[in-house]
Coordinates of C-alpha atoms and ligand atoms in Angstrom, one line a residue:
Chain A
X592 CA -5.8 16.6 9.4
X593 CA -4.8 15.8 5.9
X594 CA -7.0 14.5 3.2
X595 CA -7.0 10.6 3.2
X596 CA -7.3 10.4 -0.6
X597 CA -4.2 12.7 -0.9
X598 CA -2.4 10.6 1.7
X599 CA -2.9 7.5 -0.4
X600 CA -2.2 9.4 -3.6
X601 CA -5.5 8.5 -5.2
X602 CA -8.2 10.8 -6.8
X603 CA -10.7 12.2 -4.4
X604 CA -13.7 9.9 -4.4
X605 CA -11.7 6.9 -5.6
X606 CA -13.4 3.5 -5.0
X607 CA -12.5 1.5 -2.0
X608 CA -10.6 -0.9 -4.2
X609 CA -8.5 1.7 -5.8
X610 CA -7.8 3.1 -2.3
X611 CA -6.9 -0.4 -1.1
X612 CA -4.5 -1.0 -4.0
X613 CA -2.7 2.3 -3.2
X614 CA -2.8 1.5 0.5
X615 CA -1.2 -1.9 0.0
X616 CA 1.6 -0.7 -2.3
X617 CA 2.4 2.2 0.0
X618 CA 2.5 -0.1 3.0
X619 CA 5.0 -2.1 1.1
X620 CA 7.0 1.0 0.1
X621 CA 7.3 2.1 3.7
X622 CA 7.9 -1.4 5.1
X623 CA 11.1 -1.8 7.1
X624 CA 12.9 -3.9 4.5
X625 CA 12.0 -1.7 1.5
X626 CA 15.2 -0.8 -0.4
X627 CA 13.5 2.4 -1.7
X628 CA 12.9 4.0 1.7
X629 CA 15.0 2.4 4.3
X630 CA 17.7 5.1 4.1
X631 CA 15.1 7.9 3.8
X632 CA 13.3 7.4 7.1
X633 CA 14.2 6.9 10.7
X634 CA 12.1 4.4 12.6
X635 CA 9.9 7.1 14.1
X636 CA 9.2 8.7 10.7
X637 CA 8.4 5.3 9.3
X638 CA 6.0 4.4 12.0
X639 CA 4.2 7.8 11.6
X640 CA 3.9 7.4 7.9
X641 CA 2.6 3.9 8.3
X642 CA 0.1 5.0 10.9
X643 CA -1.1 7.8 8.6
X644 CA -1.7 5.3 5.8
X645 CA -3.8 3.0 8.1
X646 CA -5.8 6.0 9.3
X647 CA -6.3 7.3 5.7
X648 CA -7.5 3.9 4.4
X649 CA -9.8 3.2 7.3
X650 CA -11.3 6.6 6.9
X651 CA -11.9 6.1 3.2
X652 CA -13.3 2.6 3.8
X653 CA -15.7 3.8 6.4
X654 CA -16.9 6.8 4.5
X655 CA -17.8 4.9 1.3
X656 CA -21.1 3.6 2.7
X657 CA -22.0 7.2 3.8
X658 CA -21.1 8.8 0.5
X659 CA -23.2 6.5 -1.6
X660 CA -26.2 6.3 0.6
X661 CA -28.5 7.7 -2.0
X662 CA -27.2 6.1 -5.1
X663 CA -29.5 3.6 -6.8
X664 CA -29.4 0.0 -5.9
X665 CA -28.9 -2.8 -8.4
X666 CA -31.8 -3.1 -10.8
X667 CA -34.0 -5.8 -9.4
X668 CA -34.8 -9.3 -10.7
X669 CA -32.4 -10.4 -13.3
X670 CA -34.0 -12.9 -15.7
X671 CA -31.3 -15.5 -15.6
X672 CA -32.3 -18.2 -13.3
X673 CA -30.3 -18.7 -10.1
X674 CA -28.8 -22.1 -10.1
X675 CA -27.1 -22.5 -6.8
X676 CA -29.3 -20.5 -4.5
X677 CA -32.6 -21.8 -3.3
X678 CA -35.3 -19.2 -2.7
X679 CA -35.7 -18.6 0.9
X680 CA -37.9 -15.5 0.8
X681 CA -39.8 -16.7 3.8
X682 CA -36.8 -17.3 6.0
X683 CA -36.9 -15.3 9.2
X684 CA -34.7 -12.2 9.4
X685 CA -31.4 -13.0 11.2
X686 CA -30.4 -10.6 14.0
X687 CA -28.1 -8.0 12.5
X688 CA -26.4 -7.5 15.8
X689 CA -25.6 -11.2 16.2
X690 CA -25.2 -12.3 12.6
X691 CA -24.5 -9.3 10.4
X692 CA -23.2 -11.6 7.6
X693 CA -26.3 -13.7 7.6
X694 CA -28.4 -10.5 7.7
X695 CA -26.6 -9.3 4.5
X696 CA -27.3 -12.6 2.8
X697 CA -31.0 -12.5 3.9
X698 CA -31.4 -8.9 2.6
X699 CA -29.8 -9.8 -0.7
X700 CA -31.8 -12.9 -1.3
X701 CA -35.0 -11.1 -0.5
X702 CA -34.1 -8.5 -3.1
X703 CA -33.5 -11.3 -5.6
X704 CA -30.0 -10.3 -6.2
X705 CA -27.3 -12.9 -6.9
X706 CA -23.9 -12.9 -5.4
X707 CA -22.6 -12.6 -9.0
X708 CA -24.4 -9.3 -9.3
X709 CA -22.9 -8.0 -6.1
X710 CA -19.6 -9.2 -7.2
X711 CA -19.8 -7.3 -10.5
X712 CA -20.8 -4.1 -8.7
X713 CA -18.3 -4.3 -6.0
X714 CA -15.5 -6.0 -7.9
X715 CA -15.1 -8.3 -4.9
X716 CA -15.0 -12.0 -5.7
X717 CA -18.0 -14.2 -5.2
X718 CA -15.8 -16.3 -2.8
X719 CA -14.9 -13.2 -0.8
X720 CA -18.6 -12.2 -0.6
X721 CA -19.5 -15.7 0.5
X722 CA -16.9 -15.6 3.3
X723 CA -18.5 -12.3 4.5
X724 CA -22.0 -13.6 4.4
X725 CA -21.2 -16.9 6.1
X726 CA -19.0 -15.1 8.6
X727 CA -16.0 -17.3 7.9
X728 CA -14.0 -15.3 10.3
X729 CA -10.7 -17.2 9.7
X730 CA -10.8 -16.4 6.0
X731 CA -11.6 -12.7 6.3
X732 CA -9.0 -10.1 5.7
X733 CA -7.8 -7.7 8.4
X734 CA -10.4 -5.2 9.7
X735 CA -9.2 -2.2 7.7
X736 CA -9.9 -4.1 4.5
X737 CA -13.0 -5.9 5.8
X738 CA -14.8 -2.7 6.7
X739 CA -14.2 -1.4 3.2
X740 CA -15.7 -4.5 1.7
X741 CA -18.7 -4.5 3.9
X742 CA -19.3 -0.9 3.1
X743 CA -19.2 -1.6 -0.6
X744 CA -21.6 -4.5 -0.2
X745 CA -23.9 -2.7 2.1
X746 CA -24.0 0.2 -0.4
X747 CA -25.3 -2.2 -3.1
X748 CA -28.1 -3.2 -0.8
X749 CA -29.0 0.4 0.0
X750 CA -28.4 -0.1 3.6
X751 CA -28.8 3.2 5.4
X752 CA -26.4 2.9 8.2
X753 CA -23.5 0.8 7.0
X754 CA -21.4 2.0 9.9
X755 CA -23.5 0.2 12.4
X756 CA -23.5 -3.0 10.5
X757 CA -19.7 -2.7 10.0
X758 CA -19.2 -2.2 13.8
X759 CA -21.4 -5.2 14.5
X760 CA -19.4 -7.2 12.1
X761 CA -16.1 -6.2 13.5
X762 CA -17.4 -7.2 17.0
X763 CA -17.6 -10.8 15.7
X764 CA -13.9 -10.9 15.0
X765 CA -11.8 -12.7 17.5
X766 CA -9.7 -10.2 19.6
X767 CA -6.0 -10.2 19.0
Chain B
X1031 CA 26.3 32.6 -39.3
X1032 CA 24.2 34.5 -36.8
X1033 CA 21.2 32.9 -35.2
X1034 CA 18.7 34.4 -32.9
X1035 CA 19.9 34.1 -29.3
X1036 CA 17.5 32.1 -27.2
X1037 CA 17.8 31.5 -23.5
X1038 CA 19.0 28.0 -22.8
X1039 CA 17.4 25.5 -20.6
X1040 CA 19.8 24.4 -17.9
X1041 CA 20.0 20.7 -16.9
X1042 CA 22.1 19.5 -14.0
X1043 CA 23.2 16.0 -13.3
X1044 CA 23.9 15.2 -9.7
X1045 CA 23.3 12.3 -7.3
X1046 CA 25.5 12.5 -4.2
X1047 CA 27.6 9.5 -4.9
X1048 CA 30.7 9.0 -7.1
X1049 CA 30.9 6.5 -9.9
X1050 CA 27.2 6.2 -10.5
X1051 CA 27.3 7.4 -14.1
X1052 CA 26.7 11.2 -13.9
X1053 CA 29.4 11.9 -16.4
X1054 CA 28.4 9.0 -18.7
X1055 CA 24.8 10.2 -18.7
X1056 CA 25.9 13.9 -19.2
X1057 CA 28.0 13.3 -22.2
X1058 CA 25.6 10.9 -23.9
X1059 CA 22.6 13.2 -23.3
X1060 CA 24.7 15.9 -24.8
X1061 CA 25.5 13.8 -27.9
X1062 CA 21.8 12.8 -28.1
X1063 CA 20.7 16.4 -28.0
X1064 CA 23.2 17.4 -30.7
X1065 CA 22.2 14.6 -33.0
X1066 CA 18.6 15.8 -32.8
X1067 CA 19.7 19.3 -33.8
X1068 CA 19.6 20.9 -30.4
X1069 CA 22.6 23.1 -29.7
X1070 CA 24.1 21.9 -26.4
X1071 CA 26.9 23.1 -24.2
X1072 CA 28.3 20.5 -21.8
X1073 CA 29.8 22.0 -18.6
X1074 CA 32.1 19.9 -16.6
X1075 CA 31.4 21.3 -13.1
X1076 CA 33.2 18.5 -11.5
X1077 CA 36.1 20.7 -10.5
X1078 CA 39.0 18.6 -9.2
X1079 CA 37.6 15.5 -10.9
X1080 CA 36.9 16.7 -14.4
X1081 CA 36.8 14.0 -17.0
X1082 CA 34.2 14.9 -19.6
X1083 CA 36.9 16.0 -22.0
X1084 CA 38.5 12.6 -21.9
X1085 CA 35.1 10.9 -22.4
X1086 CA 34.6 13.1 -25.4
X1087 CA 38.0 12.2 -26.8
X1088 CA 39.7 15.5 -26.2
X1089 CA 43.0 14.8 -24.5
X1090 CA 44.0 18.4 -23.9
X1091 CA 41.2 20.9 -23.9
X1092 CA 43.5 24.0 -24.0
X1093 CA 40.9 26.2 -22.4
X1094 CA 39.0 25.3 -19.2
X1095 CA 37.1 26.8 -16.3
X1096 CA 40.5 27.0 -14.6
X1097 CA 41.2 30.2 -16.5
X1098 CA 38.1 31.9 -14.9
X1099 CA 39.3 31.0 -11.5
X1100 CA 42.9 31.8 -11.8
X1101 CA 42.5 35.1 -13.7
X1102 CA 39.3 35.9 -11.9
X1103 CA 38.2 37.6 -15.1
X1104 CA 36.7 36.6 -18.4
X1105 CA 33.5 35.0 -19.4
X1106 CA 32.2 31.4 -19.6
X1107 CA 31.8 31.7 -23.3
X1108 CA 35.5 32.5 -23.6
X1109 CA 36.4 29.0 -22.5
X1110 CA 33.9 27.1 -24.7
X1111 CA 35.6 24.7 -27.0
X1112 CA 34.3 22.5 -29.9
X1113 CA 34.0 18.7 -29.4
X1114 CA 34.2 17.7 -33.0
X1115 CA 30.5 16.8 -32.8
X1116 CA 28.2 19.2 -34.6
X1117 CA 26.0 21.3 -32.2
X1118 CA 28.0 20.1 -29.1
X1119 CA 30.4 22.4 -27.2
X1120 CA 32.3 21.8 -24.1
X1121 CA 33.3 23.9 -21.2
X1122 CA 35.9 21.8 -19.6
X1123 CA 36.9 21.6 -15.9
X1124 CA 40.3 20.1 -16.8
X1125 CA 43.3 21.0 -14.6
X1126 CA 41.1 22.9 -12.2
X1127 CA 42.9 22.2 -8.9
X1128 CA 41.3 21.1 -5.7
X1129 CA 41.6 24.5 -4.0
X1130 CA 39.6 26.2 -6.7
X1131 CA 37.1 23.4 -6.6
X1132 CA 35.5 25.6 -3.9
X1133 CA 35.2 28.9 -5.8
X1134 CA 34.5 32.1 -4.0
X1135 CA 30.8 32.8 -3.5
X1136 CA 30.8 35.8 -5.9
X1137 CA 32.6 34.0 -8.6
X1138 CA 30.3 31.1 -8.3
X1139 CA 27.3 33.3 -8.6
X1140 CA 28.7 34.9 -11.6
X1141 CA 29.3 31.6 -13.3
X1142 CA 25.8 30.4 -12.5
X1143 CA 24.4 33.6 -14.0
X1144 CA 26.4 33.2 -17.1
X1145 CA 25.2 29.6 -17.6
X1146 CA 21.9 31.1 -18.4
X1147 CA 23.3 33.4 -21.1
X1148 CA 25.3 30.9 -23.1
X1149 CA 24.2 30.7 -26.7
X1150 CA 22.7 27.2 -26.7
X1151 CA 19.4 25.4 -26.5
X1152 CA 20.5 23.3 -23.5
X1153 CA 23.3 23.8 -21.1
X1154 CA 24.1 20.5 -19.4
X1155 CA 26.0 20.5 -16.1
X1156 CA 28.0 17.4 -15.0
X1157 CA 28.2 17.9 -11.2
X1158 CA 30.7 16.3 -8.8
X1159 CA 29.9 13.8 -6.2
X1160 CA 28.9 14.9 -2.7
X1161 CA 26.4 17.3 -1.3
X1162 CA 28.6 20.4 -0.7
X1163 CA 27.1 23.8 -1.2
X1164 CA 29.0 24.3 -4.4
X1165 CA 27.3 21.2 -5.9
X1166 CA 23.9 22.1 -4.5
X1167 CA 24.0 25.7 -5.8
X1168 CA 24.5 24.5 -9.3
X1169 CA 21.9 21.8 -8.9
X1170 CA 19.3 24.1 -7.5
X1171 CA 19.9 26.8 -10.1
X1172 CA 19.1 24.4 -13.0
X1173 CA 15.7 24.3 -14.6
X1174 CA 16.0 20.5 -14.5
X1175 CA 17.9 19.3 -11.4
X1176 CA 18.4 15.6 -12.1
X1177 CA 19.5 13.0 -9.6
X1178 CA 21.1 9.8 -10.7
X1179 CA 20.8 6.7 -8.6
X1180 CA 22.0 3.1 -9.1
X1181 CA 20.0 0.3 -7.4
X1182 CA 22.3 -0.3 -4.5
X1183 CA 21.6 0.6 -0.9
X1184 CA 24.7 3.0 -0.7
X1185 CA 23.7 4.9 -3.8
X1186 CA 20.1 5.2 -2.6
X1187 CA 21.3 6.5 0.7
X1188 CA 23.5 9.1 -0.9
X1189 CA 20.8 10.1 -3.3
X1190 CA 18.4 10.8 -0.3
X1191 CA 21.1 12.6 1.6
X1192 CA 21.7 14.7 -1.5
X1193 CA 18.0 15.4 -2.0
X1194 CA 17.5 16.4 1.6
X1195 CA 20.5 18.7 1.5
X1196 CA 19.1 20.3 -1.7
X1197 CA 15.6 20.5 -0.2
X1198 CA 16.7 22.3 3.0
X1199 CA 19.0 24.6 1.1
X1200 CA 16.1 25.6 -1.2
X1201 CA 13.8 25.9 1.8
X1202 CA 16.2 28.2 3.6
X1203 CA 16.2 30.6 0.6
X1204 CA 12.5 30.3 0.2
X1205 CA 12.0 31.3 3.8
X1206 CA 14.4 34.2 3.4
X1207 CA 12.8 35.4 0.2
X1208 CA 9.3 35.2 1.6
X1209 CA 10.5 37.1 4.7
X1210 CA 8.7 34.8 7.0
X1211 CA 11.6 33.7 9.2
X1212 CA 10.0 34.6 12.5
X1213 CA 6.8 32.5 11.7
X1214 CA 8.9 29.6 10.6
X1215 CA 10.9 29.8 13.9
X1216 CA 7.6 29.6 15.8
X1217 CA 6.6 26.6 13.7
X1218 CA 9.9 25.0 14.3
X1219 CA 9.6 25.4 18.1
X1220 CA 6.3 23.5 18.0
X1221 CA 7.7 20.9 15.7
X1222 CA 8.8 18.5 18.5
X1223 CA 5.7 19.0 20.6
X1224 CA 3.4 18.3 17.7
X1225 CA 5.4 15.3 16.5
X1226 CA 6.1 16.8 13.2
X1227 CA 8.5 14.4 11.5
X1228 CA 8.9 15.1 7.8
X1229 CA 9.4 18.3 5.8
X1230 CA 6.0 17.8 4.2
X1231 CA 4.3 17.8 7.6
X1232 CA 6.3 20.8 8.6
X1233 CA 5.1 22.8 5.6
X1234 CA 1.5 21.6 6.2
X1235 CA 1.8 22.8 9.8
X1236 CA 3.1 26.1 8.7
X1237 CA 0.3 26.5 6.2
X1238 CA -2.3 25.8 9.0
X1239 CA -0.8 28.1 11.6
X1240 CA 0.4 30.9 9.4
X1241 CA -1.5 30.6 6.1
X1242 CA 0.2 33.5 4.4
X1243 CA 3.7 32.4 5.4
X1244 CA 2.8 28.8 4.4
X1245 CA 1.5 29.9 1.0
X1246 CA 4.5 32.1 0.3
X1247 CA 7.0 29.4 1.2
X1248 CA 5.1 26.6 -0.6
X1249 CA 4.9 28.7 -3.7
X1250 CA 8.6 29.1 -3.7
X1251 CA 9.2 25.4 -3.0
X1252 CA 6.8 24.4 -5.8
X1253 CA 9.5 25.3 -8.4
X1254 CA 11.8 22.7 -6.8
X1255 CA 11.1 19.7 -9.0
X1256 CA 14.0 17.3 -9.0
X1257 CA 14.0 14.5 -11.6
X1258 CA 15.3 11.0 -11.2
X1259 CA 17.3 8.5 -13.4
X1260 CA 18.0 4.9 -12.4
X1261 CA 21.3 3.9 -13.9
X1262 CA 23.1 0.5 -14.2
X1263 CA 20.0 -1.5 -14.0
X1264 CA 20.6 -5.2 -14.2
X1265 CA 17.2 -6.7 -13.6
X1266 CA 14.0 -5.4 -15.0
X1267 CA 12.4 -5.1 -11.6
X1268 CA 15.1 -2.7 -10.5
X1269 CA 13.5 -0.1 -12.8
X1270 CA 10.6 0.1 -10.3
X1271 CA 12.9 1.8 -7.9
X1272 CA 12.4 5.0 -9.9
X1273 CA 8.7 5.2 -9.2
X1274 CA 9.1 4.0 -5.7
X1275 CA 11.6 6.7 -4.8
X1276 CA 9.4 9.3 -6.5
X1277 CA 6.4 8.3 -4.4
X1278 CA 8.5 8.3 -1.3
X1279 CA 9.7 11.8 -2.0
X1280 CA 6.1 13.0 -2.4
X1281 CA 5.3 11.5 0.9
X1282 CA 8.3 12.8 2.7
X1283 CA 9.0 16.2 1.1
X1284 CA 5.7 16.8 -0.5
X1285 CA 7.8 17.4 -3.7
X1286 CA 7.1 15.9 -7.1
X1287 CA 10.1 14.1 -8.3
X1288 CA 9.5 12.8 -11.9
X1289 CA 11.1 9.5 -12.8
X1290 CA 12.7 10.1 -16.2
X1291 CA 13.7 6.5 -17.0
X1292 CA 16.1 3.7 -16.4
X1293 CA 19.4 2.8 -18.1
X1294 CA 20.6 -0.7 -18.2
X1295 CA 24.1 -1.7 -17.3
X1296 CA 25.8 -2.1 -20.7
X1297 CA 29.3 -3.2 -21.6
X1298 CA 29.3 -0.8 -24.5
X1299 CA 29.4 2.0 -22.0
X1300 CA 32.7 0.7 -20.5
X1301 CA 34.1 0.0 -24.0
X1302 CA 33.2 3.5 -25.2
X1303 CA 35.1 5.0 -22.2
X1304 CA 38.1 3.0 -23.1
X1305 CA 37.9 4.1 -26.7
X1306 CA 37.0 7.6 -25.7
X1307 CA 34.1 7.8 -28.0
X1308 CA 30.6 8.4 -26.5
X1309 CA 28.4 5.3 -26.7
X1310 CA 25.7 7.4 -28.1
X1311 CA 27.9 8.2 -31.1
X1312 CA 29.5 4.8 -31.5
X1313 CA 26.3 2.8 -31.0
X1314 CA 23.4 5.1 -32.0
X1315 CA 21.1 2.1 -32.6
X1316 CA 21.8 0.3 -29.3
X1317 CA 19.3 0.0 -26.5
X1318 CA 21.5 2.2 -24.4
X1319 CA 21.0 4.9 -27.0
X1320 CA 17.3 4.3 -27.0
X1321 CA 17.2 4.7 -23.2
X1322 CA 19.2 8.0 -23.4
X1323 CA 16.9 9.2 -26.2
X1324 CA 13.8 8.5 -24.1
X1325 CA 15.2 10.4 -21.1
X1326 CA 16.1 13.3 -23.4
X1327 CA 12.5 13.3 -24.8
X1328 CA 11.1 13.4 -21.3
X1329 CA 13.2 16.3 -20.4
X1330 CA 12.5 18.2 -23.6
X1331 CA 8.8 17.7 -23.1
X1332 CA 9.0 19.5 -19.7
X1333 CA 8.6 23.2 -20.0
X1334 CA 7.5 24.0 -16.5
X1335 CA 9.5 26.8 -15.1
X1336 CA 11.9 25.7 -12.4
X1337 CA 15.2 26.8 -11.2
X1338 CA 16.4 30.4 -10.6
X1339 CA 19.4 32.4 -11.3
Ligands
ATP2409 N1 24.9 2.3 -17.9 C1 26.2 1.8 -17.6 N2 26.6 0.6 -18.0 C2 27.8 0.1 -17.7 N3 28.7 0.8 -17.0 C3 28.4 2.0 -16.6 C4 27.1 2.6 -16.8 N4 27.1 3.8 -16.2 C5 28.2 4.0 -15.6 N5 29.0 2.9 -15.8 C6 30.4 2.7 -15.3 O1 30.6 3.5 -14.2 C7 31.8 4.2 -14.3 C8 31.6 5.6 -13.6 O2 30.8 6.4 -14.4 P1 30.9 8.0 -14.3 O3 32.3 8.4 -14.4 O4 29.9 8.5 -15.3 O5 30.4 8.2 -12.9 P2 30.3 9.6 -12.1 O6 29.0 9.5 -11.3 O7 30.4 10.7 -13.0 O8 31.5 9.5 -11.1 P3 32.3 10.7 -10.4 O9 31.5 11.2 -9.3 O10 33.6 10.1 -10.0 O11 32.5 11.8 -11.4 C9 32.0 4.3 -15.8 O12 33.4 4.4 -16.0 C10 31.5 3.1 -16.3 O13 32.4 2.1 -16.2
MG2410 MG1 31.9 12.3 -13.2

């Protein structure tokens, strides 16, 4: 099987966001109405190439959490006061199986990390992170992206097994 | 005056389709090189449709490739004529008739060999349209095989057809040279069963099943590095076609195809053909001239060995 980074034409170990950018632009390049490729590929070749892109991106997205398992988490307790978020240190732990988003939020708040911090680390917007935490399923991106986002987020919180959390999360999504 | 003879770099301009600006680009690149002090020989390899001499303002070239074909003797350098522009010579294809547009294999090989011995810094070949073996053999022999495309579906289709034909012709020689034909046949048989769809996948599969054969063939294919020019651009976003096609070629062939630059559609080009004076010479400060100069600079910067005699 070929190297997913090579398939997407990014450097080995590129961030999930770089991979996502490459993935999106290649999907467009190989789309059916792309002037640059429509006379290069027959439908079968096109389908295979698109499939290999999907596979490569989901492999990268899923591996990110694993690769960075041991990296340091965000330095704790920033001095700036949090304006929007009330302290809920004593709130009970949400069930990660049932509410993986709420679980992420709970972990984050206990660690005293703001959404803005996570946003800076992951380069995901605060709004996007909030959608993930609040499990606003209708606003979330398609699973291939979503799992990459969750992996990035989980990595900031030093979660050991992001795969499990990702799977739980994906289970919440309505079936097509 | 005698100067030290250096081996020239050979650039070939092809693209599969007619009327996409191969000759316009050839002559203007030639003038651009000459103006920068590089000694350049233009070769009108468009036998049967030769027109570089007219674009250069030489109504009757006197000598042309025709002599080599009809007499079946003599050397390329014997039919080299001056263009009136310092540092720029021309080997015309004028009056070469259609039946000699398909020269005998040996004669063709001889001409190709002699291209590399011309006394010049750059030998610039203007190829004819189409993807016939005669065009492909000149294209593949060049250090810099350059494909021209204009942003229309038909030109893009022809460019890919041309690149595929060139790729497979190169692959065939690579397989023969590496003496791995039998292993390649095996891989080919498994192709359908394994769902191998693109040349790149095929080479990957060959590398996995017969590592030595794969390495030998890949090494020979690595010297195949076509380049791309997008001509007659009308809207800025059409320039992006260059990078897109180059990415698609990497995905499909596993071949690096550098995008050299875009050239906008410019009325000065049409005018310069009417007045038979290369635009590069008549309008050296124009944006057309700048675009040609940029492409030339990109080509001069590339010293990676490609091509073969
Ligand atoms: N950048 C340009 N701007 C405006 N017109 C152009 C440009 N490039 C090419 N043309 C037009 O396209 C015509 C065909 O160009 P040219 O003769 O160079 O094509 P070609 O690819 O060599 O064709 P053939 O295969 O018939 O030899 C020119 O006469 C000119 O009118
Ligand atoms: Mg021409």
